[in-house]
Amino acid sequence: MDHYDSQNNYMQQEDDWDRDLLLDPAWEKQQRKTFTAWCNSHLRKAGTQIENIDEDFRDGLKLMLLLEVISGERLAKPERGKMRVHKISNVNKALDFIASKGVKLVSIGAEEIVDGNAKMTLGMIWTIILRFAIQDISVEETSAKEGLLLWCQRKTAPYKNVNIQNFHISWKDGLGFCALIHRHRPELIDYGKLRKDDPLTNLNTAFDVAERYLDIPKMLDAEDIVGTARPDEKAIMTYVSSFYHAFSGAQKAETAANRICKVLAVNQENEQLMEDYEKLASDLLEWIRRTIPWLENRAPENTMQAMQQKLEDFRDYRRLHKPPKVQEKCQLEINFNTLQTKLRLSNRPAFMPSEGKMVSDINNAWGGLEQAEKGYEEWMLNEIRRLERLDHLAEKFRQKASIHEAWTDGKEAMLQKKDYETASLSDIKALLKKHEAFESDLAAHQDRVEQIAAIAQELNELDYYDSQTVNARCQRICDQWDNLGALTQQRREALERTEKLLETIDQLYLEYAKRAAPFNNWMEGAMEDLQDTFIVHTIEEIQGLTTAHEQFKATLPEADKERQAILGIQNEISKIMQTYHVNMSGSNPYTSITPQEINNKWDHVRQLVPRRDQALTEEHARQQQNERLRKQFAAQANVIGPWIQTKMQEIGRIAIEMHGTLEDQLNNLRQYEKSIVNYKPKIDQLESDHQQIQEALIFDNKHTNYTMEHIRVGWEQLLTTIARTINEVENQVLTRDAKGISQEQMNEFRNSFSHFDRDHSGRLGPEEFKACLISLGYDIGNDPQGEAEFARIMSIVDPNRLGLVTFQAFIDFMSRETADTDTADQVMASFKILAGDKNYITADELRRELPPDQAEYCIARMAPYLGPDAVPGALDYMSFSTALYGESDL
């Protein structure tokens, strides 16, 4: 019984006879009538029939005769005795014959048949019907009950109000039976006049026509079917199977029509794919042509705001405009590979795109786009750094120039005064000392003037947009400085000439002036430094400025002591003048720096210190935030970068080491692709972090070697690689299905290919490929004949002469060598089935056998081949095959 089980799994559910269903009198009545009519349709061939199905099979004689008629085989000689033992022997011979055909009999014994058990008898007859009338039905790789149901669905699909889903209630309205008859013999039934709400008329019409014209006995009563809520499934299946066998001859013609439909559909689909490729390639190349000039524009901007807008436009391009084009480029390659595969499978010439629209042309144009994009981004970042530096230098120039101009204000007038002409000796000496102090102050300001000139020079070198104004101001400062030097020298000479007339000078004033001048200069330098703007890019730089500021604050106590000492000198002067009643002017003759000015500047310095503290603190916080952004980006990039590299390696291994059926591999790859696409939010988050870094003007990151450009390129390559791998497997499925390659053959080809693909690159060199062919049984020797054969094979698998053989090309070659394709013989067989005894096919015959759109397409292709001697509107075999395949294919 194990042997029968392995051969008849599809019948196990039907073999388990459901006795409970026979408890329904309506079903039992339908089965009795249907099974009786079915048996008589075969017994009448032997000149006999039965009247009562559970009585007439009791002696086993007519049962054995029925089996001989439907099987065409002779059974063992029956027993002619009338005794019970003879009847049981005959029935057992019949049951043994049924079992020998691979049928599993469940709980059906010869004694029950001999005793006239109606349930067992009906069950036995149903088992016989299943085995000899239904089991051999096969439609599109489905068989038995499923095959019969699929056949009914396909035949009745074009008919309104017919929806065959089962073998019971779907047939109650009778339209299903009428549709089957009309589909094969439309002249027998006027289907347009049938109504769904008149099932009795529909059923009786179908039964009468089938009995009268199709030699199908009437096995059912219309009243029984309509009056039963759920007609008996086995009765319906038995009756419908008679229709299937009656129309089996028409099935061959339909198969031939399907083969022609398939050829036509492939041609139409390939032509549409060619048009889609040309349009998509043209659109993509036009977009690249328009985009590259924009990326190559290097017109500089004068302001940081304008450059920031350019950077924002570039981000929009990267985020919004480029990703859809990346997808279009990937889809273009997939469509091209799919089209070439389909053309090879249908024995059509390879598709050659228009000039300049090859995949390689698009890849070259895309490479130029990415090169321009990279150069544009680098230029913008350099421009931003330049403008930032220019803004900082310009502000620094304005501050230093303003401080210097404020200091020089009135100095020329002071140096040109003639006050020494009417001064006393002491006044002259005082004027001389004051002039010496001024010279010291002048020398101290020399550095500031040099700094102003150096900043102006740097602004010119960096092409500052307002350099003309800077140069004019710098020139005024330098000219004034030269004039001050000349005036200072002239006044000194005048004072030295007068000095011989002057003797005394107040040393205290002199000491005050000498100490007050550098201290004042120190305070001015301190105020300048405290108000000086700064720019830093790292936390270390701001920490350095903070350390220097702390060191400056540590010098304040000593500076305060110096201030107190200077003020002490002034106090001493006042005390002496008060004590000795010295009659002098109220100001120090040696310096214009008053104690009040020293105190005011000192208070100003004290006020500037906390402001500087706050500025450094805020900058320190900003640099800490920048450092956090760097680490945040690096933490993700250091995970995503290796993840992408790992996935690329895994895809390479998967493409080589895939096991199971191609459908399993395709499902696994699509699941793998889905897992990769699900990683996209992390890429988007990294893009968001990168945007924050650029907005914060952070230009370097010591925490990672990965840039956003690396991640973008890796991600695009990853998506393209998995899509290309899926496309290769899909093409293998197309090749396998079209060429009839078994899964075992496909596995053998893959194992052989992988064995010789030692570098796991997915490609074989010529010597590796030759070794692979030899391992599969090809006789390729090293003699001239073997070399010529191998050269022929290489011209097939490597038409571009790249020296590499892909797995897809290998499969295409093996399928061409081993698979059963649509040959000219098959086309000839299809032509003969459709043409019948004629040697031509008419347009009306094609319109009747093919769907409308494919019939008209085929007729349009036939038109150029109709000669003057041909039957009007008809085509002979050679013209028919040429119209379908072309002159070079058959």
Tab-separated table of N, CA and C in Angstrom, residues 711-807:
chain	number	residue	atom	x	y	z
A	711	ILE	N	29.661	57.534	2.964
A	711	ILE	CA	28.463	56.784	3.344
A	711	ILE	C	27.457	56.804	2.192
A	712	ARG	N	27.288	57.993	1.564
A	712	ARG	CA	26.318	58.069	0.463
A	712	ARG	C	26.697	57.134	-0.686
A	713	VAL	N	27.964	57.200	-1.083
A	713	VAL	CA	28.423	56.356	-2.196
A	713	VAL	C	28.278	54.874	-1.842
A	714	GLY	N	28.667	54.499	-0.601
A	714	GLY	CA	28.550	53.103	-0.178
A	714	GLY	C	27.104	52.642	-0.170
A	715	TRP	N	26.202	53.514	0.330
A	715	TRP	CA	24.776	53.152	0.378
A	715	TRP	C	24.207	52.967	-1.029
A	716	GLU	N	24.554	53.891	-1.945
A	716	GLU	CA	24.066	53.762	-3.311
A	716	GLU	C	24.616	52.488	-3.965
A	717	GLN	N	25.901	52.185	-3.730
A	717	GLN	CA	26.479	50.955	-4.289
A	717	GLN	C	25.794	49.716	-3.702
A	718	LEU	N	25.466	49.757	-2.400
A	718	LEU	CA	24.818	48.617	-1.750
A	718	LEU	C	23.449	48.366	-2.375
A	719	LEU	N	22.639	49.442	-2.537
A	719	LEU	CA	21.308	49.273	-3.129
A	719	LEU	C	21.416	48.776	-4.570
A	720	THR	N	22.384	49.336	-5.315
A	720	THR	CA	22.551	48.919	-6.711
A	720	THR	C	22.980	47.455	-6.801
A	721	THR	N	23.889	47.030	-5.913
A	721	THR	CA	24.405	45.647	-5.947
A	721	THR	C	23.316	44.640	-5.632
A	722	ILE	N	22.492	44.902	-4.569
A	722	ILE	CA	21.449	43.924	-4.221
A	722	ILE	C	20.386	43.882	-5.310
A	723	ALA	N	20.081	45.088	-5.913
A	723	ALA	CA	19.097	45.105	-6.996
A	723	ALA	C	19.613	44.333	-8.205
A	724	ARG	N	20.943	44.509	-8.500
A	724	ARG	CA	21.518	43.785	-9.634
A	724	ARG	C	21.538	42.285	-9.376
A	725	THR	N	21.829	41.871	-8.125
A	725	THR	CA	21.851	40.441	-7.773
A	725	THR	C	20.463	39.828	-7.922
A	726	ILE	N	19.415	40.568	-7.448
A	726	ILE	CA	18.038	40.081	-7.593
A	726	ILE	C	17.692	39.955	-9.071
A	727	ASN	N	18.118	40.936	-9.857
A	727	ASN	CA	17.822	40.904	-11.286
A	727	ASN	C	18.475	39.694	-11.947
A	728	GLU	N	19.703	39.356	-11.521
A	728	GLU	CA	20.381	38.190	-12.101
A	728	GLU	C	19.601	36.908	-11.803
A	729	VAL	N	19.101	36.771	-10.554
A	729	VAL	CA	18.335	35.570	-10.197
A	729	VAL	C	17.022	35.550	-10.978
A	730	GLU	N	16.372	36.744	-11.127
A	730	GLU	CA	15.139	36.785	-11.905
A	730	GLU	C	15.391	36.354	-13.340
A	731	ASN	N	16.512	36.789	-13.900
A	731	ASN	CA	16.844	36.374	-15.261
A	731	ASN	C	17.095	34.873	-15.327
A	732	GLN	N	17.693	34.313	-14.256
A	732	GLN	CA	17.902	32.859	-14.207
A	732	GLN	C	16.563	32.123	-14.167
A	733	VAL	N	15.578	32.717	-13.436
A	733	VAL	CA	14.249	32.106	-13.387
A	733	VAL	C	13.627	32.134	-14.781
A	734	LEU	N	13.779	33.300	-15.464
A	734	LEU	CA	13.243	33.400	-16.820
A	734	LEU	C	13.891	32.357	-17.728
A	735	THR	N	15.221	32.235	-17.591
A	735	THR	CA	15.947	31.254	-18.410
A	735	THR	C	15.483	29.841	-18.107
A	736	ARG	N	15.366	29.544	-16.811
A	736	ARG	CA	14.954	28.184	-16.432
A	736	ARG	C	13.567	27.857	-16.944
A	737	ASP	N	12.608	28.791	-16.741
A	737	ASP	CA	11.226	28.525	-17.144
A	737	ASP	C	11.105	28.448	-18.659
A	738	ALA	N	11.833	29.345	-19.346
A	738	ALA	CA	11.702	29.369	-20.808
A	738	ALA	C	12.385	28.169	-21.448
A	739	LYS	N	13.498	27.741	-20.860
A	739	LYS	CA	14.301	26.667	-21.477
A	739	LYS	C	14.008	25.285	-20.895
A	740	GLY	N	13.177	25.211	-19.839
A	740	GLY	CA	12.832	23.900	-19.284
A	740	GLY	C	13.948	23.257	-18.500
A	741	ILE	N	14.811	24.035	-17.902
A	741	ILE	CA	15.911	23.473	-17.105
A	741	ILE	C	15.365	23.052	-15.744
A	742	SER	N	15.679	21.847	-15.304
A	742	SER	CA	15.224	21.382	-13.989
A	742	SER	C	16.046	22.034	-12.884
A	743	GLN	N	15.483	21.954	-11.663
A	743	GLN	CA	16.206	22.530	-10.512
A	743	GLN	C	17.509	21.769	-10.272
A	744	GLU	N	17.512	20.439	-10.521
A	744	GLU	CA	18.741	19.673	-10.332
A	744	GLU	C	19.814	20.132	-11.309
A	745	GLN	N	19.406	20.385	-12.577
A	745	GLN	CA	20.383	20.893	-13.551
A	745	GLN	C	20.917	22.260	-13.129
A	746	MET	N	20.016	23.089	-12.688
A	746	MET	CA	20.444	24.440	-12.269
A	746	MET	C	21.438	24.347	-11.116
A	747	ASN	N	21.143	23.443	-10.137
A	747	ASN	CA	22.062	23.276	-8.996
A	747	ASN	C	23.409	22.733	-9.463
A	748	GLU	N	23.374	21.794	-10.428
A	748	GLU	CA	24.626	21.239	-10.940
A	748	GLU	C	25.454	22.321	-11.635
A	749	PHE	N	24.782	23.155	-12.436
A	749	PHE	CA	25.497	24.234	-13.110
A	749	PHE	C	26.102	25.203	-12.101
A	750	ARG	N	25.338	25.564	-11.081
A	750	ARG	CA	25.854	26.507	-10.084
A	750	ARG	C	27.038	25.905	-9.314
A	751	ASN	N	26.910	24.622	-8.917
A	751	ASN	CA	28.005	23.993	-8.164
A	751	ASN	C	29.278	23.951	-8.994
A	752	SER	N	29.140	23.602	-10.291
A	752	SER	CA	30.320	23.549	-11.155
A	752	SER	C	30.922	24.937	-11.322
A	753	PHE	N	30.071	25.914	-11.562
A	753	PHE	CA	30.558	27.295	-11.743
A	753	PHE	C	31.267	27.779	-10.477
A	754	SER	N	30.658	27.551	-9.305
A	754	SER	CA	31.236	28.024	-8.038
A	754	SER	C	32.551	27.303	-7.738
A	755	HIS	N	32.669	26.009	-8.148
A	755	HIS	CA	33.888	25.256	-7.877
A	755	HIS	C	35.097	25.897	-8.566
A	756	PHE	N	34.891	26.373	-9.787
A	756	PHE	CA	36.009	26.950	-10.536
A	756	PHE	C	36.143	28.460	-10.341
A	757	ASP	N	35.158	29.061	-9.672
A	757	ASP	CA	35.238	30.505	-9.350
A	757	ASP	C	36.019	30.661	-8.044
A	758	ARG	N	37.316	30.480	-8.113
A	758	ARG	CA	38.126	30.388	-6.897
A	758	ARG	C	38.293	31.730	-6.198
A	759	ASP	N	38.216	32.803	-6.935
A	759	ASP	CA	38.341	34.111	-6.279
A	759	ASP	C	36.989	34.672	-5.861
A	760	HIS	N	35.902	33.885	-6.049
A	760	HIS	CA	34.541	34.275	-5.627
A	760	HIS	C	34.124	35.613	-6.222
A	761	SER	N	34.528	35.860	-7.459
A	761	SER	CA	34.187	37.125	-8.103
A	761	SER	C	32.883	37.028	-8.881
A	762	GLY	N	32.317	35.820	-9.041
A	762	GLY	CA	31.110	35.666	-9.842
A	762	GLY	C	31.403	35.598	-11.330
A	763	ARG	N	32.709	35.484	-11.726
A	763	ARG	CA	33.088	35.415	-13.136
A	763	ARG	C	34.206	34.396	-13.301
A	764	LEU	N	34.263	33.787	-14.473
A	764	LEU	CA	35.303	32.809	-14.780
A	764	LEU	C	36.158	33.331	-15.926
A	765	GLY	N	37.490	33.094	-15.782
A	765	GLY	CA	38.366	33.385	-16.898
A	765	GLY	C	38.251	32.277	-17.948
A	766	PRO	N	38.863	32.451	-19.113
A	766	PRO	CA	38.733	31.444	-20.172
A	766	PRO	C	39.183	30.048	-19.728
A	767	GLU	N	40.339	29.957	-19.031
A	767	GLU	CA	40.825	28.634	-18.621
A	767	GLU	C	39.919	28.015	-17.570
A	768	GLU	N	39.422	28.866	-16.624
A	768	GLU	CA	38.499	28.343	-15.610
A	768	GLU	C	37.209	27.871	-16.279
A	769	PHE	N	36.735	28.620	-17.261
A	769	PHE	CA	35.501	28.256	-17.945
A	769	PHE	C	35.682	26.951	-18.728
A	770	LYS	N	36.848	26.800	-19.364
A	770	LYS	CA	37.104	25.545	-20.108
A	770	LYS	C	37.100	24.356	-19.149
A	771	ALA	N	37.748	24.513	-17.988
A	771	ALA	CA	37.773	23.431	-17.000
A	771	ALA	C	36.370	23.109	-16.514
A	772	CYS	N	35.525	24.139	-16.363
A	772	CYS	CA	34.147	23.930	-15.926
A	772	CYS	C	33.380	23.123	-16.964
A	773	LEU	N	33.548	23.458	-18.265
A	773	LEU	CA	32.853	22.717	-19.321
A	773	LEU	C	33.306	21.262	-19.360
A	774	ILE	N	34.606	21.058	-19.195
A	774	ILE	CA	35.127	19.684	-19.219
A	774	ILE	C	34.543	18.880	-18.068
A	775	SER	N	34.383	19.557	-16.882
A	775	SER	CA	33.835	18.852	-15.727
A	775	SER	C	32.387	18.440	-15.951
A	776	LEU	N	31.687	19.148	-16.864
A	776	LEU	CA	30.293	18.837	-17.163
A	776	LEU	C	30.165	17.861	-18.336
A	777	GLY	N	31.289	17.391	-18.842
A	777	GLY	CA	31.243	16.354	-19.869
A	777	GLY	C	31.543	16.826	-21.275
A	778	TYR	N	31.914	18.086	-21.449
A	778	TYR	CA	32.250	18.576	-22.793
A	778	TYR	C	33.640	18.073	-23.186
A	779	ASP	N	33.743	17.618	-24.433
A	779	ASP	CA	35.009	17.105	-24.943
A	779	ASP	C	35.726	18.250	-25.679
A	780	ILE	N	36.548	18.953	-24.921
A	780	ILE	CA	37.282	20.089	-25.501
A	780	ILE	C	38.778	19.794	-25.336
A	781	GLY	N	39.385	19.346	-26.382
A	781	GLY	CA	40.796	18.998	-26.308
A	781	GLY	C	41.696	20.187	-26.598
A	782	ASN	N	42.993	19.946	-26.547
A	782	ASN	CA	43.971	21.000	-26.832
A	782	ASN	C	44.387	21.016	-28.299
A	783	ASP	N	43.739	20.189	-29.121
A	783	ASP	CA	44.049	20.148	-30.538
A	783	ASP	C	43.331	21.288	-31.257
A	784	PRO	N	43.630	21.550	-32.520
A	784	PRO	CA	42.978	22.655	-33.250
A	784	PRO	C	41.460	22.554	-33.256
A	785	GLN	N	40.939	21.336	-33.372
A	785	GLN	CA	39.475	21.188	-33.382
A	785	GLN	C	38.881	21.610	-32.044
A	786	GLY	N	39.530	21.197	-30.935
A	786	GLY	CA	39.045	21.584	-29.606
A	786	GLY	C	39.153	23.081	-29.383
A	787	GLU	N	40.267	23.680	-29.858
A	787	GLU	CA	40.422	25.127	-29.688
A	787	GLU	C	39.362	25.877	-30.494
A	788	ALA	N	39.039	25.397	-31.679
A	788	ALA	CA	38.006	26.047	-32.491
A	788	ALA	C	36.648	25.947	-31.818
A	789	GLU	N	36.333	24.775	-31.241
A	789	GLU	CA	35.049	24.608	-30.552
A	789	GLU	C	34.969	25.536	-29.339
A	790	PHE	N	36.082	25.611	-28.606
A	790	PHE	CA	36.075	26.489	-27.416
A	790	PHE	C	35.948	27.954	-27.840
A	791	ALA	N	36.582	28.337	-28.948
A	791	ALA	CA	36.451	29.714	-29.434
A	791	ALA	C	35.009	30.007	-29.813
A	792	ARG	N	34.330	29.015	-30.419
A	792	ARG	CA	32.914	29.202	-30.758
A	792	ARG	C	32.073	29.414	-29.502
A	793	ILE	N	32.331	28.614	-28.471
A	793	ILE	CA	31.568	28.746	-27.221
A	793	ILE	C	31.845	30.102	-26.587
A	794	MET	N	33.101	30.541	-26.598
A	794	MET	CA	33.440	31.832	-25.977
A	794	MET	C	32.773	32.987	-26.721
A	795	SER	N	32.627	32.865	-28.037
A	795	SER	CA	31.954	33.936	-28.782
A	795	SER	C	30.492	34.054	-28.382
A	796	ILE	N	29.924	32.962	-27.843
A	796	ILE	CA	28.519	32.988	-27.399
A	796	ILE	C	28.418	33.592	-26.005
A	797	VAL	N	29.262	33.099	-25.073
A	797	VAL	CA	29.142	33.532	-23.668
A	797	VAL	C	29.864	34.850	-23.408
A	798	ASP	N	30.793	35.246	-24.300
A	798	ASP	CA	31.528	36.509	-24.089
A	798	ASP	C	31.566	37.281	-25.410
A	799	PRO	N	30.400	37.748	-25.904
A	799	PRO	CA	30.376	38.404	-27.216
A	799	PRO	C	31.186	39.690	-27.257
A	800	ASN	N	31.390	40.343	-26.122
A	800	ASN	CA	32.151	41.601	-26.082
A	800	ASN	C	33.654	41.371	-25.911
A	801	ARG	N	34.066	40.104	-25.790
A	801	ARG	CA	35.475	39.729	-25.676
A	801	ARG	C	36.168	40.423	-24.502
A	802	LEU	N	35.497	40.337	-23.350
A	802	LEU	CA	36.070	40.911	-22.128
A	802	LEU	C	36.989	39.929	-21.407
A	803	GLY	N	36.964	38.677	-21.817
A	803	GLY	CA	37.795	37.678	-21.158
A	803	GLY	C	37.189	37.170	-19.864
A	804	LEU	N	35.884	37.385	-19.655
A	804	LEU	CA	35.207	36.956	-18.432
A	804	LEU	C	33.849	36.375	-18.807
A	805	VAL	N	33.428	35.337	-18.068
A	805	VAL	CA	32.148	34.671	-18.307
A	805	VAL	C	31.331	34.776	-17.034
A	806	THR	N	30.165	35.428	-17.104
A	806	THR	CA	29.290	35.541	-15.937
A	806	THR	C	28.462	34.272	-15.801
A	807	PHE	N	27.865	34.101	-14.611
A	807	PHE	CA	27.027	32.931	-14.377
A	807	PHE	C	25.788	32.973	-15.276
